[in-house]
């Protein structure tokens, strides 16, 4: 099982296997658990959500992967 | 106004701003003192005439050079410090930069800490500042415990062509690691619009990862963090023993305010931090605070920098130019037994920028035409820590910057190397017949890479700070801007300052427990 946590504080203490995707100012996604390949694929998908200009909203599905 | 805090941080740039963010969640009472205000958000932010030529956002302060001649420093006093105007090139120092390196002009000394000790903080700083890059491209890059958080920023066609030409010659050009909030896959929604007004300009849409946007403002969301702007720290006062800073004297609104804290962190930039310690001399510290070693203010370094324009027949319509760099000559190589330095780009010049101090040009070529055809290179070589290159304070408390360039041979060779590359690469068919190659050394007033003036080390006789960047001679004084560098390397120092601030932050948090 892969877990994705969205945080508004930088996660200072992370295990090596955990992936971190900076989404925006003060917004972070932490991806843990599951297989490394799946974590990497989810990280790549989450990067597509990053660096949004203020007010921008996405209408596409956030994740197209079956994270389970 | 007065008050007591757990920590006072003086300055909100790469060092102070980053440290504030690191400490913010601790719940400790933190006061940020910034001599400037917020950069106003206005159209002039992106106007090259206002921002670059007229220096609208630069300080109007006057310093002096070693001959007593007036110096108008190209430096910025705003929330976020000089990161508001930097090019966001966020390089790690090379692993070898932490050891001793022999240059043509002398020896670059070793640091008291190793690259391995700073590496975890480099990784965090890259994540915090949203760095886009690609591991494995830079032939001199040090090992890293994590990939860059975002993919590299793509080259525009003219720069990609240059990349390919350089690669055909056996060189290894690579993508500059950049701290910008750009999503190239979805430009319509991207915060960064990949414009030409990034390097040297404040970002009007707050898409550059500067210390204000990324660290200071998020830190201020914590109720325990306070920012007071337009607050000039004039001096630090110590206890009678001289072992603790007890009062921070602040000039504000025409009056004086006094604050105190358990810990005081100076991060006003390598020149102003040194000046503050020197101004704060007292009976216990007659040569300036923390200056029993007499190194405070000395060993000023700012890199040997040049901006070089290569003008070809082929237009260069690149908008965001600062994506490519070359480190093949960073260390000793087959070309020469000593290091030369680093080659990258500045933001794309326009005619307005070229009009400032315009060099003699080929008759008939307008500045606008030059700007449309130029490749605008930025060359950096390491300067060495000379104790006579120093910051001092005059009797009327003005800053004097005594600097004599050193280690110039490597830089000359780097410029010559670039010239020969541009003439001999696949570019030759589109260089103008008598290739116009304009090079200009960045003058003393260009103090963007300032460092070295309050060096850290294990020997209190030869350094002002210990390896945690705490003053050897005071129990509650730290410095976290570029002052602590014992040597400067030859890449932009910003990421190293940020990483070190995170490292010192961990130490301070441990101490505050």
Coordinates of C-alpha atoms in Angstrom, one line a residue:
Chain A
X1 CA 0.0 0.0 0.0
X2 CA 1.3 3.4 -1.0
X3 CA 0.5 6.3 1.3
X4 CA 0.4 9.9 0.1
X5 CA 0.4 12.6 2.8
X6 CA -0.2 16.3 1.9
X7 CA 1.6 18.6 4.4
X8 CA 1.7 22.3 4.8
X9 CA 4.9 22.2 6.9
X10 CA 8.2 20.9 5.4
X11 CA 8.8 17.3 6.5
X12 CA 12.2 17.7 8.1
X13 CA 12.6 14.1 9.2
X14 CA 12.0 11.5 6.5
X15 CA 13.2 7.9 6.0
X16 CA 15.4 7.4 2.9
X17 CA 12.8 5.4 1.1
X18 CA 10.2 8.1 1.3
X19 CA 9.7 10.4 -1.6
X20 CA 9.0 14.1 -1.3
X21 CA 7.4 16.3 -3.9
X22 CA 7.3 20.0 -3.3
X23 CA 3.9 21.1 -4.7
X24 CA 3.9 24.8 -4.0
X25 CA 5.0 27.3 -1.4
X26 CA 4.4 25.6 1.9
X27 CA 2.8 22.5 0.3
X28 CA 4.4 19.1 0.2
X29 CA 3.5 15.6 -0.8
X30 CA 5.2 12.7 1.1
X31 CA 4.9 9.3 -0.6
X32 CA 5.7 6.2 1.5
X33 CA 5.0 2.5 1.6
X34 CA 4.5 0.1 -1.4
X35 CA 7.0 -0.7 -4.0
X36 CA 9.7 1.9 -5.1
X37 CA 8.6 1.8 -8.7
X38 CA 5.0 2.6 -7.7
X39 CA 6.2 5.4 -5.4
X40 CA 8.2 6.9 -8.2
X41 CA 5.2 6.8 -10.6
X42 CA 3.0 8.4 -8.1
X43 CA 5.6 11.1 -7.5
X44 CA 5.8 11.8 -11.2
X45 CA 2.0 12.2 -11.3
X46 CA 2.0 14.5 -8.3
X47 CA 4.6 16.7 -9.9
X48 CA 2.0 17.5 -12.5
X49 CA 0.1 19.2 -9.7
X50 CA 3.0 21.4 -8.6
X51 CA 3.7 25.1 -9.1
X52 CA 0.2 26.1 -9.7
X53 CA -0.4 29.8 -10.1
X54 CA -2.7 31.4 -7.5
X55 CA -6.3 30.5 -8.2
X56 CA -5.5 27.7 -10.7
X57 CA -7.6 24.6 -10.2
X58 CA -7.2 21.3 -11.8
X59 CA -10.2 19.5 -13.2
X60 CA -8.3 16.4 -14.2
X61 CA -8.1 13.4 -11.9
X62 CA -5.3 13.9 -9.4
X63 CA -4.1 10.3 -9.7
X64 CA -4.6 8.0 -12.6
X65 CA -2.7 5.2 -10.9
X66 CA -4.3 2.5 -8.8
X67 CA -2.3 3.3 -5.7
X68 CA -3.5 0.3 -3.8
Chain B
X1 CA 9.4 49.3 21.5
X2 CA 11.3 46.6 23.2
X3 CA 10.9 42.9 24.0
X4 CA 12.6 39.7 24.7
X5 CA 12.6 36.7 22.4
X6 CA 14.1 33.2 22.3
X7 CA 15.9 34.0 19.0
X8 CA 16.5 37.2 17.1
X9 CA 17.5 36.9 13.5
X10 CA 19.0 39.9 11.8
X11 CA 18.4 39.7 8.1
X12 CA 15.9 37.8 6.0
X13 CA 17.8 36.6 3.0
X14 CA 19.2 33.2 2.0
X15 CA 20.6 32.6 5.5
X16 CA 18.3 34.4 7.9
X17 CA 15.1 33.7 6.0
X18 CA 15.9 30.0 5.7
X19 CA 16.8 29.7 9.3
X20 CA 13.6 31.5 10.3
X21 CA 11.6 28.8 8.4
X22 CA 13.6 26.0 10.1
X23 CA 12.9 27.4 13.6
X24 CA 9.3 28.5 13.0
X25 CA 7.5 25.3 13.9
X26 CA 9.4 25.0 17.2
X27 CA 7.0 27.3 19.0
X28 CA 9.9 29.4 20.2
X29 CA 9.5 33.2 20.1
X30 CA 11.4 34.4 17.0
X31 CA 12.0 38.0 16.0
X32 CA 13.1 38.8 12.4
X33 CA 14.7 42.2 12.0
X34 CA 14.9 43.4 8.4
X35 CA 16.3 46.8 7.4
X36 CA 14.3 46.9 4.3
X37 CA 10.6 46.5 3.5
X38 CA 8.7 44.2 1.1
X39 CA 9.6 44.8 -2.5
X40 CA 6.6 46.7 -3.9
X41 CA 4.7 44.7 -6.5
X42 CA 4.6 47.0 -9.5
X43 CA 5.3 47.0 -13.2
X44 CA 8.7 48.4 -12.7
X45 CA 9.7 45.1 -11.1
X46 CA 10.0 43.8 -14.7
X47 CA 11.1 47.0 -16.4
X48 CA 14.8 46.7 -17.4
X49 CA 15.3 50.4 -17.4
X50 CA 13.9 50.9 -13.9
X51 CA 15.2 47.7 -12.4
X52 CA 18.5 47.2 -14.1
X53 CA 19.7 50.5 -15.5
X54 CA 18.4 53.0 -13.0
X55 CA 18.8 50.5 -10.1
X56 CA 15.4 51.4 -8.6
X57 CA 15.5 48.7 -6.0
X58 CA 19.2 48.9 -5.1
X59 CA 20.3 50.6 -1.9
X60 CA 21.2 54.2 -2.3
X61 CA 23.8 53.7 0.5
X62 CA 27.3 54.9 -0.3
X63 CA 30.3 52.8 0.5
X64 CA 34.0 53.5 -0.2
X65 CA 36.7 51.5 -2.0
X66 CA 40.3 51.2 -0.8
X67 CA 41.2 54.5 -2.3
X68 CA 38.4 56.3 -0.5
X69 CA 36.4 56.6 -3.7
X70 CA 32.6 56.4 -3.4
X71 CA 31.1 53.0 -4.2
X72 CA 27.5 52.5 -5.0
X73 CA 26.9 48.8 -4.2
X74 CA 24.6 46.7 -6.3
X75 CA 22.9 45.2 -3.3
X76 CA 19.3 45.1 -2.2
X77 CA 17.8 45.6 1.3
X78 CA 14.4 44.0 1.2
X79 CA 12.5 41.2 2.8
X80 CA 14.2 38.1 1.2
X81 CA 17.5 40.0 0.8
X82 CA 19.4 39.6 -2.4
X83 CA 17.5 36.4 -3.2
X84 CA 14.7 38.6 -4.4
X85 CA 17.0 39.5 -7.3
X86 CA 19.1 36.5 -7.8
X87 CA 19.1 34.2 -10.8
X88 CA 18.0 31.3 -8.6
X89 CA 20.9 29.1 -9.8
X90 CA 21.2 26.8 -6.8
X91 CA 24.4 24.8 -7.1
X92 CA 26.0 22.7 -4.5
X93 CA 29.7 23.3 -3.9
X94 CA 31.8 20.5 -5.3
X95 CA 33.0 17.8 -2.8
X96 CA 36.6 18.9 -3.5
X97 CA 35.7 22.5 -2.6
X98 CA 35.6 21.4 1.0
X99 CA 39.2 20.4 0.9
X100 CA 42.3 22.3 0.0
X101 CA 42.7 23.1 -3.7
X102 CA 45.8 24.6 -5.3
X103 CA 45.1 27.4 -7.7
X104 CA 47.5 29.4 -9.9
X105 CA 47.2 32.3 -7.5
X106 CA 47.5 30.4 -4.3
X107 CA 45.7 27.9 -2.1
X108 CA 42.0 27.7 -1.5
X109 CA 41.8 26.5 2.1
X110 CA 39.8 23.5 3.5
X111 CA 36.6 23.8 5.4
X112 CA 36.2 22.5 9.0
X113 CA 33.3 20.4 7.8
X114 CA 33.2 17.9 5.0
X115 CA 30.8 17.8 2.1
X116 CA 29.2 14.6 3.6
X117 CA 28.2 16.6 6.7
X118 CA 26.4 19.2 4.6
X119 CA 24.9 16.9 2.1
X120 CA 21.7 16.1 3.9
X121 CA 21.0 19.8 4.2
X122 CA 21.8 20.4 0.6
X123 CA 19.1 17.9 -0.2
X124 CA 16.6 19.6 2.1
X125 CA 17.5 23.0 0.7
X126 CA 16.9 21.8 -2.8
X127 CA 13.5 20.5 -1.8
X128 CA 12.6 23.6 0.1
X129 CA 13.6 25.9 -2.8
X130 CA 11.9 23.7 -5.5
X131 CA 15.1 23.2 -7.4
X132 CA 14.7 21.8 -11.0
X133 CA 17.7 19.9 -12.2
X134 CA 19.2 16.6 -13.5
X135 CA 21.7 14.5 -11.6
X136 CA 24.5 13.0 -13.7
X137 CA 24.8 15.8 -16.2
X138 CA 27.4 18.0 -14.4
X139 CA 30.7 16.2 -14.6
X140 CA 31.9 17.8 -11.4
X141 CA 28.8 17.4 -9.3
X142 CA 29.1 15.8 -5.9
X143 CA 27.1 12.8 -4.8
X144 CA 23.6 13.4 -3.7
X145 CA 21.2 11.4 -1.5
X146 CA 18.1 12.2 -3.5
X147 CA 17.2 13.3 -7.0
X148 CA 16.3 16.9 -7.7
X149 CA 12.7 17.4 -6.7
X150 CA 11.7 18.6 -10.2
X151 CA 12.9 17.8 -13.7
X152 CA 15.4 20.2 -15.4
X153 CA 14.3 23.4 -17.1
X154 CA 14.4 22.7 -20.8
X155 CA 16.6 24.6 -23.2
X156 CA 15.1 26.9 -25.8
X157 CA 16.2 26.1 -29.4
X158 CA 19.2 28.4 -29.6
X159 CA 20.5 27.2 -26.3
X160 CA 19.8 23.5 -27.2
X161 CA 21.8 24.1 -30.4
X162 CA 24.7 25.5 -28.4
X163 CA 24.4 22.5 -26.0
X164 CA 24.6 20.1 -29.0
X165 CA 27.6 22.0 -30.5
X166 CA 29.5 21.8 -27.2
X167 CA 28.7 18.1 -26.7
X168 CA 30.0 17.4 -30.2
X169 CA 33.3 18.8 -29.1
X170 CA 33.5 16.3 -26.3
X171 CA 32.4 18.8 -23.6
X172 CA 29.6 18.0 -21.1
X173 CA 27.2 20.9 -20.9
X174 CA 24.4 20.4 -18.4
X175 CA 21.1 21.9 -17.1
X176 CA 21.6 24.7 -14.5
X177 CA 19.8 23.7 -11.2
X178 CA 17.2 26.4 -10.9
X179 CA 14.9 27.4 -8.0
X180 CA 11.8 28.4 -9.9
X181 CA 8.2 27.2 -9.6
X182 CA 7.8 26.2 -13.2
X183 CA 5.6 23.4 -14.6
X184 CA 6.6 23.0 -18.3
X185 CA 4.0 20.2 -18.8
X186 CA 1.2 22.6 -18.0
X187 CA 2.3 26.1 -18.8
X188 CA -1.3 27.5 -18.6
X189 CA -1.5 26.7 -14.9
X190 CA 2.2 27.1 -14.0
X191 CA 3.0 29.7 -11.4
X192 CA 6.2 30.6 -13.4
X193 CA 5.7 32.0 -16.8
X194 CA 9.3 31.5 -18.0
X195 CA 9.9 35.1 -18.7
X196 CA 13.0 37.1 -19.5
X197 CA 12.8 39.1 -16.3
X198 CA 14.0 36.6 -13.7
X199 CA 17.8 37.0 -13.2
X200 CA 18.3 40.4 -11.6
X201 CA 14.6 41.2 -11.2
X202 CA 12.1 40.6 -8.4
X203 CA 9.5 38.1 -9.5
X204 CA 6.2 39.9 -9.9
X205 CA 4.2 36.6 -9.8
X206 CA 6.2 35.2 -6.9
X207 CA 7.3 32.2 -8.9
X208 CA 11.0 32.5 -8.1
X209 CA 12.0 30.5 -5.1
X210 CA 13.4 33.4 -3.1
X211 CA 13.7 33.5 0.7
X212 CA 10.7 35.8 1.2
X213 CA 8.3 33.7 -0.8
X214 CA 9.6 30.3 0.2
X215 CA 10.7 30.8 3.8
X216 CA 9.8 34.2 5.4
X217 CA 6.2 34.4 4.5
X218 CA 5.4 30.7 5.4
X219 CA 7.4 31.2 8.7
X220 CA 5.2 34.2 9.5
X221 CA 2.1 32.0 9.5
X222 CA 3.3 30.7 12.8
X223 CA 2.1 33.0 15.6
X224 CA 5.4 32.8 17.4
X225 CA 7.3 34.4 14.5
X226 CA 7.4 38.2 14.2
X227 CA 8.9 40.3 11.4
X228 CA 9.7 44.0 11.9
X229 CA 10.7 45.7 8.7
X230 CA 12.6 49.0 8.1
X231 CA 14.7 48.1 11.2
X232 CA 18.4 48.8 10.9
X233 CA 20.5 47.1 13.5
X234 CA 23.1 49.6 14.5
X235 CA 25.0 47.6 17.1
X236 CA 25.0 44.7 19.5
X237 CA 25.7 45.3 23.1
X238 CA 27.2 42.6 25.4
X239 CA 27.1 41.7 29.1
X240 CA 30.0 43.1 31.2
X241 CA 31.8 39.8 30.8
X242 CA 31.5 40.1 27.0
X243 CA 30.3 36.5 26.7
X244 CA 26.7 37.3 25.7
X245 CA 24.9 39.7 23.4
X246 CA 22.3 41.3 25.7
X247 CA 20.9 44.1 23.6
X248 CA 20.2 44.6 19.9
X249 CA 20.0 48.3 19.1
X250 CA 17.7 49.0 16.2
X251 CA 17.1 52.3 14.3
X252 CA 13.5 52.5 13.2
X253 CA 11.1 55.3 12.4
X254 CA 13.8 57.9 13.3
X255 CA 14.2 56.5 16.8
X256 CA 16.0 53.7 18.6
X257 CA 14.5 50.5 19.8
X258 CA 16.2 47.8 21.9
X259 CA 15.5 44.1 21.8
X260 CA 17.0 41.1 23.5
X261 CA 17.1 37.4 23.0
X262 CA 18.6 34.2 24.3
X263 CA 20.2 33.7 21.0
X264 CA 21.1 36.3 18.4
X265 CA 21.8 35.3 14.8
X266 CA 23.4 37.8 12.4
X267 CA 22.6 37.3 8.7
X268 CA 22.9 40.7 7.1
X269 CA 25.1 39.6 4.2
X270 CA 28.9 39.1 4.5
X271 CA 29.7 42.8 4.2
X272 CA 27.0 44.2 6.5
X273 CA 27.4 41.4 9.1
X274 CA 31.1 42.1 9.4
X275 CA 30.4 45.8 9.6
X276 CA 27.9 45.2 12.4
X277 CA 30.3 43.2 14.5
X278 CA 33.0 45.8 13.9
X279 CA 30.7 48.6 14.8
X280 CA 29.8 46.8 18.0
X281 CA 33.4 47.0 19.5
X282 CA 33.5 47.5 23.3
X283 CA 35.9 47.2 26.1
X284 CA 35.7 43.4 26.1
X285 CA 35.9 43.2 22.3
X286 CA 38.1 46.2 21.3
X287 CA 38.6 45.0 17.7
X288 CA 34.9 44.3 17.2
X289 CA 32.6 41.5 18.5
X290 CA 34.0 38.0 18.2
X291 CA 37.1 39.4 16.7
X292 CA 40.0 38.3 19.0
X293 CA 41.4 36.5 15.9
X294 CA 41.3 39.8 13.9
X295 CA 39.6 37.9 11.0
X296 CA 36.3 39.7 11.1
X297 CA 35.9 41.7 7.9
X298 CA 39.0 40.1 6.4
X299 CA 39.1 37.5 3.6
X300 CA 36.3 39.2 1.6
X301 CA 35.5 37.1 -1.5
X302 CA 33.0 37.8 -4.2
X303 CA 34.2 35.6 -7.0
X304 CA 36.0 36.7 -10.1
X305 CA 33.1 37.3 -12.4
X306 CA 32.7 38.4 -16.0
X307 CA 29.8 38.9 -18.3
X308 CA 30.8 38.0 -21.8
X309 CA 28.7 38.5 -24.9
X310 CA 29.2 36.4 -27.9
X311 CA 27.5 37.9 -30.9
X312 CA 26.6 35.7 -33.9
X313 CA 24.9 36.3 -37.2
X314 CA 22.2 33.9 -36.0
X315 CA 19.6 35.6 -33.8
X316 CA 19.2 34.5 -30.3
X317 CA 15.4 34.8 -29.6
X318 CA 15.8 32.9 -26.3
X319 CA 13.5 34.3 -23.5
X320 CA 14.8 32.3 -20.5
X321 CA 18.4 31.9 -21.2
X322 CA 19.9 30.7 -17.9
X323 CA 19.4 27.0 -18.5
X324 CA 22.9 25.8 -19.6
X325 CA 26.2 25.6 -17.8
X326 CA 29.6 24.1 -18.4
X327 CA 32.0 22.9 -15.7
X328 CA 34.6 21.1 -17.8
X329 CA 37.2 23.6 -16.7
X330 CA 36.1 23.9 -13.0
X331 CA 39.1 21.9 -11.8
X332 CA 42.5 21.2 -13.1
X333 CA 42.2 19.5 -16.5
X334 CA 44.2 18.4 -19.5
X335 CA 43.9 22.1 -20.6
X336 CA 45.7 23.5 -17.6
X337 CA 47.0 22.2 -14.3
X338 CA 44.9 24.7 -12.2
X339 CA 41.2 25.3 -12.0
X340 CA 39.7 27.9 -14.3
X341 CA 36.1 28.1 -13.3
X342 CA 32.4 27.8 -14.3
X343 CA 30.6 29.0 -17.4
X344 CA 26.9 29.6 -17.5
X345 CA 24.5 32.3 -18.6
X346 CA 22.9 35.4 -17.3
X347 CA 19.3 36.4 -18.0
X348 CA 18.8 37.6 -21.6
X349 CA 20.1 41.1 -22.1
X350 CA 18.1 43.7 -23.9
X351 CA 19.2 47.0 -25.4
X352 CA 18.4 48.9 -22.1
X353 CA 20.7 46.7 -20.1
X354 CA 23.4 47.0 -22.7
X355 CA 23.1 50.7 -22.7
X356 CA 24.4 50.8 -19.2
X357 CA 28.2 51.0 -19.5
X358 CA 27.9 50.0 -23.2
X359 CA 31.2 48.9 -24.6
X360 CA 32.5 50.2 -27.9
X361 CA 30.6 48.4 -30.6
X362 CA 31.0 47.8 -34.3
X363 CA 29.8 50.8 -36.2
X364 CA 26.4 50.3 -37.5
X365 CA 25.4 47.7 -35.0
X366 CA 22.7 49.0 -32.6
X367 CA 22.5 47.9 -29.1
X368 CA 19.1 46.4 -30.0
X369 CA 20.7 44.4 -32.8
X370 CA 23.4 43.2 -30.5
X371 CA 20.9 42.2 -27.9
X372 CA 18.9 40.2 -30.4
X373 CA 22.0 38.2 -31.5
X374 CA 24.0 37.9 -28.3
X375 CA 24.6 34.8 -26.2
X376 CA 25.1 36.4 -22.7
X377 CA 27.6 34.3 -20.7
X378 CA 28.4 34.5 -17.1
X379 CA 31.9 33.3 -16.1
X380 CA 32.9 32.7 -12.5
X381 CA 36.3 31.8 -11.1
X382 CA 37.3 31.3 -7.5
X383 CA 39.0 34.2 -5.8
X384 CA 41.1 33.4 -2.8
X385 CA 40.8 34.5 0.8
X386 CA 43.3 37.4 1.1
X387 CA 43.4 38.9 4.6
X388 CA 43.9 42.3 3.1
X389 CA 40.7 42.1 1.1
X390 CA 38.5 43.4 3.9
X391 CA 35.5 45.2 5.1
X392 CA 36.2 48.0 7.6
X393 CA 34.1 50.7 9.1
X394 CA 35.0 54.4 8.9
X395 CA 34.8 56.8 11.9
X396 CA 31.4 57.9 10.7
X397 CA 30.3 54.2 10.4
X398 CA 30.4 54.0 6.6
X399 CA 31.5 50.8 5.0
X400 CA 34.8 50.6 3.3
X401 CA 35.6 47.7 1.0
X402 CA 39.2 47.1 0.4
X403 CA 39.6 44.6 -2.4
X404 CA 42.3 43.8 -4.8
X405 CA 41.5 41.0 -7.3
X406 CA 43.5 37.8 -7.1
X407 CA 43.8 34.5 -8.9
X408 CA 43.0 36.2 -12.2
X409 CA 45.1 34.0 -14.5
X410 CA 42.5 31.2 -14.3
X411 CA 39.8 33.6 -15.2
X412 CA 41.7 35.0 -18.1
X413 CA 42.2 31.5 -19.4
X414 CA 38.5 30.7 -18.9
X415 CA 37.5 33.7 -21.0
X416 CA 40.1 32.7 -23.7
X417 CA 38.7 29.2 -23.6
X418 CA 35.2 30.4 -24.2
X419 CA 36.4 32.6 -27.0
X420 CA 38.2 29.7 -28.7
X421 CA 35.2 27.5 -28.2
X422 CA 32.8 30.0 -29.8
X423 CA 35.1 30.4 -32.7
X424 CA 35.8 26.8 -33.3
X425 CA 32.6 25.0 -32.5
X426 CA 29.8 24.4 -34.9
X427 CA 29.0 28.1 -34.3
X428 CA 31.6 29.4 -36.7
X429 CA 29.3 29.4 -39.7
X430 CA 27.0 31.8 -38.0
X431 CA 29.4 34.0 -36.1
X432 CA 29.8 37.4 -37.7
X433 CA 33.0 37.5 -39.9
X434 CA 35.0 39.5 -37.4
X435 CA 33.6 37.9 -34.4
X436 CA 32.7 40.5 -31.9
X437 CA 33.3 39.3 -28.5
X438 CA 32.7 41.7 -25.7
X439 CA 33.8 40.9 -22.2
X440 CA 33.4 43.0 -19.1
X441 CA 34.6 42.2 -15.6
X442 CA 31.9 42.7 -13.0
X443 CA 33.1 45.7 -11.0
X444 CA 33.7 45.8 -7.2
X445 CA 30.2 47.3 -6.7
X446 CA 28.8 43.9 -7.9
X447 CA 28.7 42.3 -4.5
X448 CA 26.1 39.6 -5.1
X449 CA 28.4 36.6 -4.2
X450 CA 29.8 38.2 -1.1
X451 CA 31.3 35.8 1.4
X452 CA 34.2 35.0 3.7
X453 CA 34.3 37.9 6.2
X454 CA 33.5 36.0 9.4
X455 CA 35.1 32.6 8.6
X456 CA 34.3 29.5 10.6
X457 CA 37.0 27.1 11.8
X458 CA 38.2 25.0 14.6
X459 CA 41.0 27.3 15.6
X460 CA 39.8 30.4 17.5
X461 CA 43.0 32.1 16.6
X462 CA 42.3 31.9 12.9
X463 CA 38.5 32.0 12.8
X464 CA 35.7 33.9 14.3
X465 CA 33.0 31.2 14.3
X466 CA 33.1 27.5 15.4
X467 CA 31.8 24.7 13.1
X468 CA 28.3 25.4 14.3
X469 CA 28.7 29.1 13.2
X470 CA 28.6 30.2 16.8
X471 CA 31.1 32.9 17.7
X472 CA 34.1 31.4 19.5
X473 CA 34.1 34.3 22.0
X474 CA 30.4 34.6 22.7
X475 CA 27.9 32.1 23.9
X476 CA 24.8 33.3 22.2
X477 CA 25.9 34.8 18.9
X478 CA 25.6 33.1 15.5
X479 CA 26.2 34.1 11.9
X480 CA 24.5 32.3 9.0
X481 CA 25.0 34.3 5.8
X482 CA 27.9 33.8 3.4
X483 CA 30.3 35.3 6.0
X484 CA 31.3 31.8 7.3
X485 CA 32.9 30.6 4.0
X486 CA 36.6 29.9 4.4
X487 CA 36.8 29.6 0.6
X488 CA 34.3 30.5 -2.1
X489 CA 34.4 27.8 -4.7
X490 CA 33.3 29.0 -8.2
X491 CA 29.5 28.6 -8.2
X492 CA 26.7 30.7 -6.8
X493 CA 26.9 30.5 -3.0
X494 CA 23.2 30.8 -2.4
X495 CA 22.3 27.1 -1.9
X496 CA 25.3 26.5 0.4
X497 CA 24.2 29.4 2.5
X498 CA 20.6 28.0 2.6
X499 CA 21.9 24.5 3.4
X500 CA 24.2 25.7 6.1
X501 CA 21.3 27.7 7.7
X502 CA 19.4 24.5 7.9
X503 CA 22.4 22.8 9.5
X504 CA 22.8 25.6 12.1
X505 CA 19.1 25.5 12.6
X506 CA 19.2 21.9 13.7
X507 CA 22.0 22.8 16.1
X508 CA 20.0 25.7 17.5
X509 CA 16.8 23.6 17.9
X510 CA 18.8 21.1 19.9
X511 CA 20.2 23.9 22.0
X512 CA 16.8 25.4 22.7
X513 CA 15.3 22.1 23.8

